PDB file of C-alpha atoms in Angstrom:
ATOM      1  CA  UNK A   1      -7.695  17.592  -7.167  1.00  0.00           C
ATOM      2  CA  UNK A   2      -5.515  14.896  -8.892  1.00  0.00           C
ATOM      3  CA  UNK A   3      -3.859  12.097  -7.062  1.00  0.00           C
ATOM      4  CA  UNK A   4      -0.885  10.062  -7.325  1.00  0.00           C
ATOM      5  CA  UNK A   5       0.046  10.241 -11.170  1.00  0.00           C
ATOM      6  CA  UNK A   6       3.550   7.887 -11.781  1.00  0.00           C
ATOM      7  CA  UNK A   7       5.024   7.574 -15.166  1.00  0.00           C
ATOM      8  CA  UNK A   8       5.646   5.886 -17.166  1.00  0.00           C
ATOM      9  CA  UNK A   9       2.370   3.127 -17.358  1.00  0.00           C
ATOM     10  CA  UNK A  10       4.648   0.690 -18.899  1.00  0.00           C
ATOM     11  CA  UNK A  11       8.007  -0.342 -19.279  1.00  0.00           C
ATOM     12  CA  UNK A  12      10.179  -3.100 -21.251  1.00  0.00           C
ATOM     13  CA  UNK A  13      13.486  -3.483 -19.793  1.00  0.00           C
ATOM     14  CA  UNK A  14      16.432  -5.943 -20.873  1.00  0.00           C
ATOM     15  CA  UNK A  15      18.920  -7.388 -17.964  1.00  0.00           C
ATOM     16  CA  UNK A  16      21.279  -4.881 -16.638  1.00  0.00           C
ATOM     17  CA  UNK A  17      19.964  -2.031 -17.227  1.00  0.00           C
ATOM     18  CA  UNK A  18      19.085   0.963 -15.630  1.00  0.00           C
ATOM     19  CA  UNK A  19      15.461   2.163 -15.280  1.00  0.00           C
ATOM     20  CA  UNK A  20      14.237   5.515 -13.564  1.00  0.00           C
ATOM     21  CA  UNK A  21      10.426   5.593 -12.197  1.00  0.00           C
ATOM     22  CA  UNK A  22       8.607   8.289 -11.855  1.00  0.00           C
ATOM     23  CA  UNK A  23       5.785   9.554  -9.545  1.00  0.00           C
ATOM     24  CA  UNK A  24       4.313  13.324  -8.146  1.00  0.00           C
ATOM     25  CA  UNK A  25       2.578  12.564  -5.309  1.00  0.00           C
ATOM     26  CA  UNK A  26      -1.192  14.149  -4.432  1.00  0.00           C
ATOM     27  CA  UNK A  27      -1.660  17.721  -3.528  1.00  0.00           C
ATOM     28  CA  UNK A  28      -0.632  18.903  -0.067  1.00  0.00           C
ATOM     29  CA  UNK A  29       1.133  15.940   0.355  1.00  0.00           C
ATOM     30  CA  UNK A  30       5.214  15.740   0.592  1.00  0.00           C
ATOM     31  CA  UNK A  31       6.143  11.706   1.772  1.00  0.00           C
ATOM     32  CA  UNK A  32       6.201   9.350  -0.934  1.00  0.00           C
ATOM     33  CA  UNK A  33       6.744   5.826  -0.355  1.00  0.00           C
ATOM     34  CA  UNK A  34       8.102   3.240  -3.251  1.00  0.00           C
ATOM     35  CA  UNK A  35       6.915  -0.406  -3.368  1.00  0.00           C
ATOM     36  CA  UNK A  36       7.490  -3.464  -5.699  1.00  0.00           C
ATOM     37  CA  UNK A  37       4.372  -5.565  -6.203  1.00  0.00           C
ATOM     38  CA  UNK A  38       5.648  -9.190  -8.075  1.00  0.00           C
ATOM     39  CA  UNK A  39       2.535 -11.085  -9.679  1.00  0.00           C
ATOM     40  CA  UNK A  40      -0.104 -12.454  -7.311  1.00  0.00           C
ATOM     41  CA  UNK A  41       1.772 -10.671  -4.009  1.00  0.00           C
ATOM     42  CA  UNK A  42       1.094  -7.650  -1.444  1.00  0.00           C
ATOM     43  CA  UNK A  43       3.265  -5.149  -2.195  1.00  0.00           C
ATOM     44  CA  UNK A  44       6.568  -4.979  -0.809  1.00  0.00           C
ATOM     45  CA  UNK A  45       8.268  -1.963   1.027  1.00  0.00           C
ATOM     46  CA  UNK A  46      11.123  -0.536  -0.543  1.00  0.00           C
ATOM     47  CA  UNK A  47      11.690   2.941   0.868  1.00  0.00           C
ATOM     48  CA  UNK A  48      10.189   6.356   2.089  1.00  0.00           C
ATOM     49  CA  UNK A  49      11.115  10.382   1.349  1.00  0.00           C
ATOM     50  CA  UNK A  50      10.289  12.718   3.124  1.00  0.00           C
ATOM     51  CA  UNK A  51      12.338  16.307   3.474  1.00  0.00           C
ATOM     52  CA  UNK A  52      14.118  15.134   0.630  1.00  0.00           C
ATOM     53  CA  UNK A  53      16.132  12.325   2.516  1.00  0.00           C
ATOM     54  CA  UNK A  54      15.602   8.618   2.716  1.00  0.00           C
ATOM     55  CA  UNK A  55      13.654   7.966   6.360  1.00  0.00           C
ATOM     56  CA  UNK A  56      13.266   4.117   5.984  1.00  0.00           C
ATOM     57  CA  UNK A  57      14.299   1.460   3.700  1.00  0.00           C
ATOM     58  CA  UNK A  58      12.890  -2.319   3.107  1.00  0.00           C
ATOM     59  CA  UNK A  59      15.340  -5.177   3.076  1.00  0.00           C
ATOM     60  CA  UNK A  60      16.218  -4.227  -1.449  1.00  0.00           C
ATOM     61  CA  UNK A  61      19.322  -3.924  -2.332  1.00  0.00           C
ATOM     62  CA  UNK A  62      21.690  -0.443  -2.931  1.00  0.00           C
ATOM     63  CA  UNK A  63      20.710  -1.281  -6.650  1.00  0.00           C
ATOM     64  CA  UNK A  64      17.607  -0.007  -5.716  1.00  0.00           C
ATOM     65  CA  UNK A  65      17.927   3.702  -4.631  1.00  0.00           C
ATOM     66  CA  UNK A  66      15.878   6.750  -4.330  1.00  0.00           C
ATOM     67  CA  UNK A  67      15.105  10.364  -4.638  1.00  0.00           C
ATOM     68  CA  UNK A  68      12.856  13.337  -3.810  1.00  0.00           C
ATOM     69  CA  UNK A  69      12.577  16.827  -5.398  1.00  0.00           C
ATOM     70  CA  UNK A  70      11.379  20.084  -3.568  1.00  0.00           C
ATOM     71  CA  UNK A  71       8.355  19.156  -5.043  1.00  0.00           C
ATOM     72  CA  UNK A  72       8.386  16.461  -3.502  1.00  0.00           C
ATOM     73  CA  UNK A  73       7.636  14.380  -6.238  1.00  0.00           C
ATOM     74  CA  UNK A  74      10.018  11.045  -6.269  1.00  0.00           C
ATOM     75  CA  UNK A  75      12.310   9.220  -8.250  1.00  0.00           C
ATOM     76  CA  UNK A  76      12.674   5.379  -8.022  1.00  0.00           C
ATOM     77  CA  UNK A  77      16.837   4.426  -9.856  1.00  0.00           C
ATOM     78  CA  UNK A  78      16.927   0.626 -10.149  1.00  0.00           C
ATOM     79  CA  UNK A  79      20.901  -0.741 -11.925  1.00  0.00           C
ATOM     80  CA  UNK A  80      21.495  -3.207 -12.900  1.00  0.00           C
ATOM     81  CA  UNK A  81      18.172  -5.048 -13.786  1.00  0.00           C
ATOM     82  CA  UNK A  82      18.298  -8.698 -12.932  1.00  0.00           C
ATOM     83  CA  UNK A  83      14.426 -10.707 -14.374  1.00  0.00           C
ATOM     84  CA  UNK A  84      13.453 -10.808 -10.823  1.00  0.00           C
ATOM     85  CA  UNK A  85      12.764  -6.990 -11.025  1.00  0.00           C
ATOM     86  CA  UNK A  86       9.691  -7.797 -13.079  1.00  0.00           C
ATOM     87  CA  UNK A  87       6.702  -6.440 -11.000  1.00  0.00           C
ATOM     88  CA  UNK A  88       3.901  -3.684 -10.316  1.00  0.00           C
ATOM     89  CA  UNK A  89       6.070  -0.668  -9.155  1.00  0.00           C
ATOM     90  CA  UNK A  90       3.708   1.240  -6.594  1.00  0.00           C
ATOM     91  CA  UNK A  91       3.424   5.010  -5.805  1.00  0.00           C
ATOM     92  CA  UNK A  92       2.100   6.100  -2.648  1.00  0.00           C
ATOM     93  CA  UNK A  93       2.169  10.101  -1.100  1.00  0.00           C
ATOM     94  CA  UNK A  94       0.565  10.803   2.352  1.00  0.00           C
ATOM     95  CA  UNK A  95       0.702  14.196   4.332  1.00  0.00           C
ATOM     96  CA  UNK A  96       3.993  14.088   6.961  1.00  0.00           C
ATOM     97  CA  UNK A  97       5.378  10.997   8.601  1.00  0.00           C
ATOM     98  CA  UNK A  98       1.916  10.679  10.881  1.00  0.00           C
ATOM     99  CA  UNK A  99      -0.802   8.794  11.130  1.00  0.00           C
ATOM    100  CA  UNK A 100      -2.572   9.946   8.351  1.00  0.00           C
ATOM    101  CA  UNK A 101      -3.034   7.113   5.283  1.00  0.00           C
ATOM    102  CA  UNK A 102      -1.331   6.747   2.167  1.00  0.00           C
ATOM    103  CA  UNK A 103      -2.626   7.383  -1.168  1.00  0.00           C
ATOM    104  CA  UNK A 104      -0.928   5.002  -4.135  1.00  0.00           C
ATOM    105  CA  UNK A 105      -0.908   5.458  -7.179  1.00  0.00           C
ATOM    106  CA  UNK A 106      -1.903   2.800 -10.137  1.00  0.00           C
ATOM    107  CA  UNK A 107       1.835   2.136 -11.047  1.00  0.00           C
ATOM    108  CA  UNK A 108       3.900   1.669 -13.106  1.00  0.00           C
ATOM    109  CA  UNK A 109       4.463  -2.250 -14.838  1.00  0.00           C
ATOM    110  CA  UNK A 110       8.450  -3.042 -15.817  1.00  0.00           C
ATOM    111  CA  UNK A 111       9.227  -5.773 -17.571  1.00  0.00           C
ATOM    112  CA  UNK A 112      12.920  -7.239 -18.002  1.00  0.00           C
ATOM    113  CA  UNK A 113      13.822  -9.168 -20.952  1.00  0.00           C
TER     114      UNK A 113
ATOM    115  CA  UNK B   1       6.627 -10.436   8.406  1.00  0.00           C
ATOM    116  CA  UNK B   2       3.615  -8.982   8.052  1.00  0.00           C
ATOM    117  CA  UNK B   3       2.253  -8.103  11.268  1.00  0.00           C
ATOM    118  CA  UNK B   4      -1.746  -9.059  10.666  1.00  0.00           C
ATOM    119  CA  UNK B   5      -3.301 -12.787   9.497  1.00  0.00           C
ATOM    120  CA  UNK B   6      -6.431 -12.442   7.282  1.00  0.00           C
ATOM    121  CA  UNK B   7      -8.088 -15.771   5.375  1.00  0.00           C
ATOM    122  CA  UNK B   8      -6.585 -16.699   2.358  1.00  0.00           C
ATOM    123  CA  UNK B   9     -10.135 -16.306   0.644  1.00  0.00           C
ATOM    124  CA  UNK B  10     -13.673 -15.471   1.304  1.00  0.00           C
ATOM    125  CA  UNK B  11     -16.885 -15.443  -0.550  1.00  0.00           C
ATOM    126  CA  UNK B  12     -20.020 -12.986  -0.282  1.00  0.00           C
ATOM    127  CA  UNK B  13     -23.475 -12.514  -1.328  1.00  0.00           C
ATOM    128  CA  UNK B  14     -24.107  -9.290  -3.284  1.00  0.00           C
ATOM    129  CA  UNK B  15     -26.136  -7.522  -1.200  1.00  0.00           C
ATOM    130  CA  UNK B  16     -25.886  -8.818   2.119  1.00  0.00           C
ATOM    131  CA  UNK B  17     -22.782  -7.876   4.248  1.00  0.00           C
ATOM    132  CA  UNK B  18     -19.090  -8.552   3.706  1.00  0.00           C
ATOM    133  CA  UNK B  19     -17.583  -9.180   7.243  1.00  0.00           C
ATOM    134  CA  UNK B  20     -13.404  -9.657   6.341  1.00  0.00           C
ATOM    135  CA  UNK B  21     -11.826 -10.065   9.671  1.00  0.00           C
ATOM    136  CA  UNK B  22      -7.617  -9.542  10.370  1.00  0.00           C
ATOM    137  CA  UNK B  23      -5.577 -10.731  13.526  1.00  0.00           C
ATOM    138  CA  UNK B  24      -3.027  -8.314  14.794  1.00  0.00           C
ATOM    139  CA  UNK B  25      -2.014  -9.611  18.238  1.00  0.00           C
ATOM    140  CA  UNK B  26       1.384  -7.781  18.764  1.00  0.00           C
ATOM    141  CA  UNK B  27      -0.112  -4.565  17.988  1.00  0.00           C
ATOM    142  CA  UNK B  28       1.077  -2.097  19.924  1.00  0.00           C
ATOM    143  CA  UNK B  29      -0.329   0.566  21.584  1.00  0.00           C
ATOM    144  CA  UNK B  30       0.920   3.278  19.067  1.00  0.00           C
ATOM    145  CA  UNK B  31       0.069   1.468  16.192  1.00  0.00           C
ATOM    146  CA  UNK B  32      -3.204   1.866  13.855  1.00  0.00           C
ATOM    147  CA  UNK B  33      -5.335  -0.467  11.602  1.00  0.00           C
ATOM    148  CA  UNK B  34      -5.741   1.116   7.652  1.00  0.00           C
ATOM    149  CA  UNK B  35      -7.199  -1.077   5.498  1.00  0.00           C
ATOM    150  CA  UNK B  36      -7.110  -1.391   2.118  1.00  0.00           C
ATOM    151  CA  UNK B  37      -7.989  -2.950  -1.108  1.00  0.00           C
ATOM    152  CA  UNK B  38      -6.934  -3.422  -4.688  1.00  0.00           C
ATOM    153  CA  UNK B  39      -8.725  -3.766  -7.306  1.00  0.00           C
ATOM    154  CA  UNK B  40      -7.014  -6.507 -10.684  1.00  0.00           C
ATOM    155  CA  UNK B  41      -4.428  -3.760 -12.515  1.00  0.00           C
ATOM    156  CA  UNK B  42      -4.539  -0.695 -10.442  1.00  0.00           C
ATOM    157  CA  UNK B  43      -3.404   0.583  -7.293  1.00  0.00           C
ATOM    158  CA  UNK B  44      -4.017  -0.341  -3.837  1.00  0.00           C
ATOM    159  CA  UNK B  45      -7.130   2.194  -2.008  1.00  0.00           C
ATOM    160  CA  UNK B  46      -7.817   3.355   1.036  1.00  0.00           C
ATOM    161  CA  UNK B  47     -10.758   1.910   2.779  1.00  0.00           C
ATOM    162  CA  UNK B  48     -10.592   3.411   6.253  1.00  0.00           C
ATOM    163  CA  UNK B  49      -8.400   3.246   9.395  1.00  0.00           C
ATOM    164  CA  UNK B  50      -8.709   3.433  13.304  1.00  0.00           C
ATOM    165  CA  UNK B  51      -6.483   3.109  16.594  1.00  0.00           C
ATOM    166  CA  UNK B  52      -9.109   1.622  18.905  1.00  0.00           C
ATOM    167  CA  UNK B  53     -12.827   3.031  18.481  1.00  0.00           C
ATOM    168  CA  UNK B  54     -14.836   1.678  15.512  1.00  0.00           C
ATOM    169  CA  UNK B  55     -15.208   4.028  12.410  1.00  0.00           C
ATOM    170  CA  UNK B  56     -17.299   4.835   9.899  1.00  0.00           C
ATOM    171  CA  UNK B  57     -17.140   6.034   6.650  1.00  0.00           C
ATOM    172  CA  UNK B  58     -19.112   6.383   3.725  1.00  0.00           C
ATOM    173  CA  UNK B  59     -17.331   2.882   2.513  1.00  0.00           C
ATOM    174  CA  UNK B  60     -17.182   1.030   5.585  1.00  0.00           C
ATOM    175  CA  UNK B  61     -16.589   0.506   8.883  1.00  0.00           C
ATOM    176  CA  UNK B  62     -13.742  -0.743  11.197  1.00  0.00           C
ATOM    177  CA  UNK B  63     -14.862  -2.306  14.064  1.00  0.00           C
ATOM    178  CA  UNK B  64     -11.462  -2.923  16.811  1.00  0.00           C
ATOM    179  CA  UNK B  65     -11.397  -5.299  19.693  1.00  0.00           C
ATOM    180  CA  UNK B  66     -11.167  -4.112  22.988  1.00  0.00           C
ATOM    181  CA  UNK B  67      -7.957  -5.353  23.722  1.00  0.00           C
ATOM    182  CA  UNK B  68      -6.942  -4.315  19.949  1.00  0.00           C
ATOM    183  CA  UNK B  69      -5.943  -7.444  18.981  1.00  0.00           C
ATOM    184  CA  UNK B  70      -8.245  -8.208  16.568  1.00  0.00           C
ATOM    185  CA  UNK B  71     -10.064  -6.123  13.783  1.00  0.00           C
ATOM    186  CA  UNK B  72     -13.190  -6.631  11.500  1.00  0.00           C
ATOM    187  CA  UNK B  73     -14.396  -4.732   8.166  1.00  0.00           C
ATOM    188  CA  UNK B  74     -17.798  -4.152   7.043  1.00  0.00           C
ATOM    189  CA  UNK B  75     -18.929  -3.251   3.986  1.00  0.00           C
ATOM    190  CA  UNK B  76     -22.675  -3.031   4.796  1.00  0.00           C
ATOM    191  CA  UNK B  77     -24.084  -4.400   1.169  1.00  0.00           C
ATOM    192  CA  UNK B  78     -21.440  -5.493  -1.275  1.00  0.00           C
ATOM    193  CA  UNK B  79     -22.047  -5.314  -4.520  1.00  0.00           C
ATOM    194  CA  UNK B  80     -19.766  -6.871  -7.184  1.00  0.00           C
ATOM    195  CA  UNK B  81     -17.860  -3.998  -8.062  1.00  0.00           C
ATOM    196  CA  UNK B  82     -16.442  -5.105  -4.531  1.00  0.00           C
ATOM    197  CA  UNK B  83     -14.371  -7.924  -5.994  1.00  0.00           C
ATOM    198  CA  UNK B  84     -11.011  -7.508  -4.397  1.00  0.00           C
ATOM    199  CA  UNK B  85      -7.822  -8.287  -2.684  1.00  0.00           C
ATOM    200  CA  UNK B  86      -8.015  -6.520   1.031  1.00  0.00           C
ATOM    201  CA  UNK B  87      -5.601  -5.986   3.075  1.00  0.00           C
ATOM    202  CA  UNK B  88      -5.158  -5.135   6.383  1.00  0.00           C
ATOM    203  CA  UNK B  89      -2.373  -3.200   7.500  1.00  0.00           C
ATOM    204  CA  UNK B  90      -0.473  -2.132  10.867  1.00  0.00           C
ATOM    205  CA  UNK B  91       1.597   0.776  11.441  1.00  0.00           C
ATOM    206  CA  UNK B  92       3.161   3.521  13.555  1.00  0.00           C
ATOM    207  CA  UNK B  93       3.012   7.107  13.019  1.00  0.00           C
ATOM    208  CA  UNK B  94       6.169   9.197  13.868  1.00  0.00           C
ATOM    209  CA  UNK B  95       9.122  11.781  13.034  1.00  0.00           C
ATOM    210  CA  UNK B  96      11.496   8.746  11.964  1.00  0.00           C
ATOM    211  CA  UNK B  97       9.394   7.418   9.333  1.00  0.00           C
ATOM    212  CA  UNK B  98       7.478   4.343   8.463  1.00  0.00           C
ATOM    213  CA  UNK B  99       6.991   1.152   6.820  1.00  0.00           C
ATOM    214  CA  UNK B 100       4.343  -0.028   5.967  1.00  0.00           C
ATOM    215  CA  UNK B 101       4.144  -3.926   5.600  1.00  0.00           C
ATOM    216  CA  UNK B 102       1.576  -6.308   3.653  1.00  0.00           C
ATOM    217  CA  UNK B 103       0.714  -9.064   4.042  1.00  0.00           C
ATOM    218  CA  UNK B 104      -1.079 -12.082   1.331  1.00  0.00           C
ATOM    219  CA  UNK B 105      -4.546 -10.094   2.147  1.00  0.00           C
ATOM    220  CA  UNK B 106      -7.709 -11.811   1.784  1.00  0.00           C
ATOM    221  CA  UNK B 107      -8.984 -12.123  -2.374  1.00  0.00           C
ATOM    222  CA  UNK B 108     -13.008 -11.619  -1.129  1.00  0.00           C
ATOM    223  CA  UNK B 109     -15.660 -12.908  -4.049  1.00  0.00           C
ATOM    224  CA  UNK B 110     -18.864 -11.161  -4.543  1.00  0.00           C
ATOM    225  CA  UNK B 111     -21.080 -12.923  -5.802  1.00  0.00           C
ATOM    226  CA  UNK B 112     -24.640 -12.331  -7.909  1.00  0.00           C
TER     227      UNK B 112
END
């Protein structure tokens, strides 16, 4: 039973470029959340998708957008990359939006030059 | 801002119990307490969660005070592999989705 998988594992971009990160949820899970984790800090909530709609959003600019597909997989898009966007991007999935715990992938390490 | 406060770091001797405290004094009646840990370069790993009763699983025990304003995660026999950052989170379930707000967590060092 595969857990949450994210791709790619590492990515290097330059300022001003755009990036797309991908997430496949754990089998049976239909809710996906994205987080940004800067070095030495806890994960910061970006947004959550359920039934292909953005249900909740954290304090991130519109440069951060997402999508959820009918198979529950999800993409995180970041436009006009800034140096400060360098971070580990984590995807978490769970079944529904109730009290079941989220399960995390190992993230995509994004470096901006 | 995170709704929980945790000590920045703690030490524990290998084989002893590690008791990690968490304060969540503003917790609402329908918010659950979740614990995760994160080992360097990996994603957070779910440990345990609860509402008001104490909980135990194969990894740990969760003790929630009667007023629910604080909790303690107990690793009964800590090993070197338990060295990690431990996050305590409170979260409400609901049809409109939820936000999970992480604090800085507690860095646990298990020493031989």
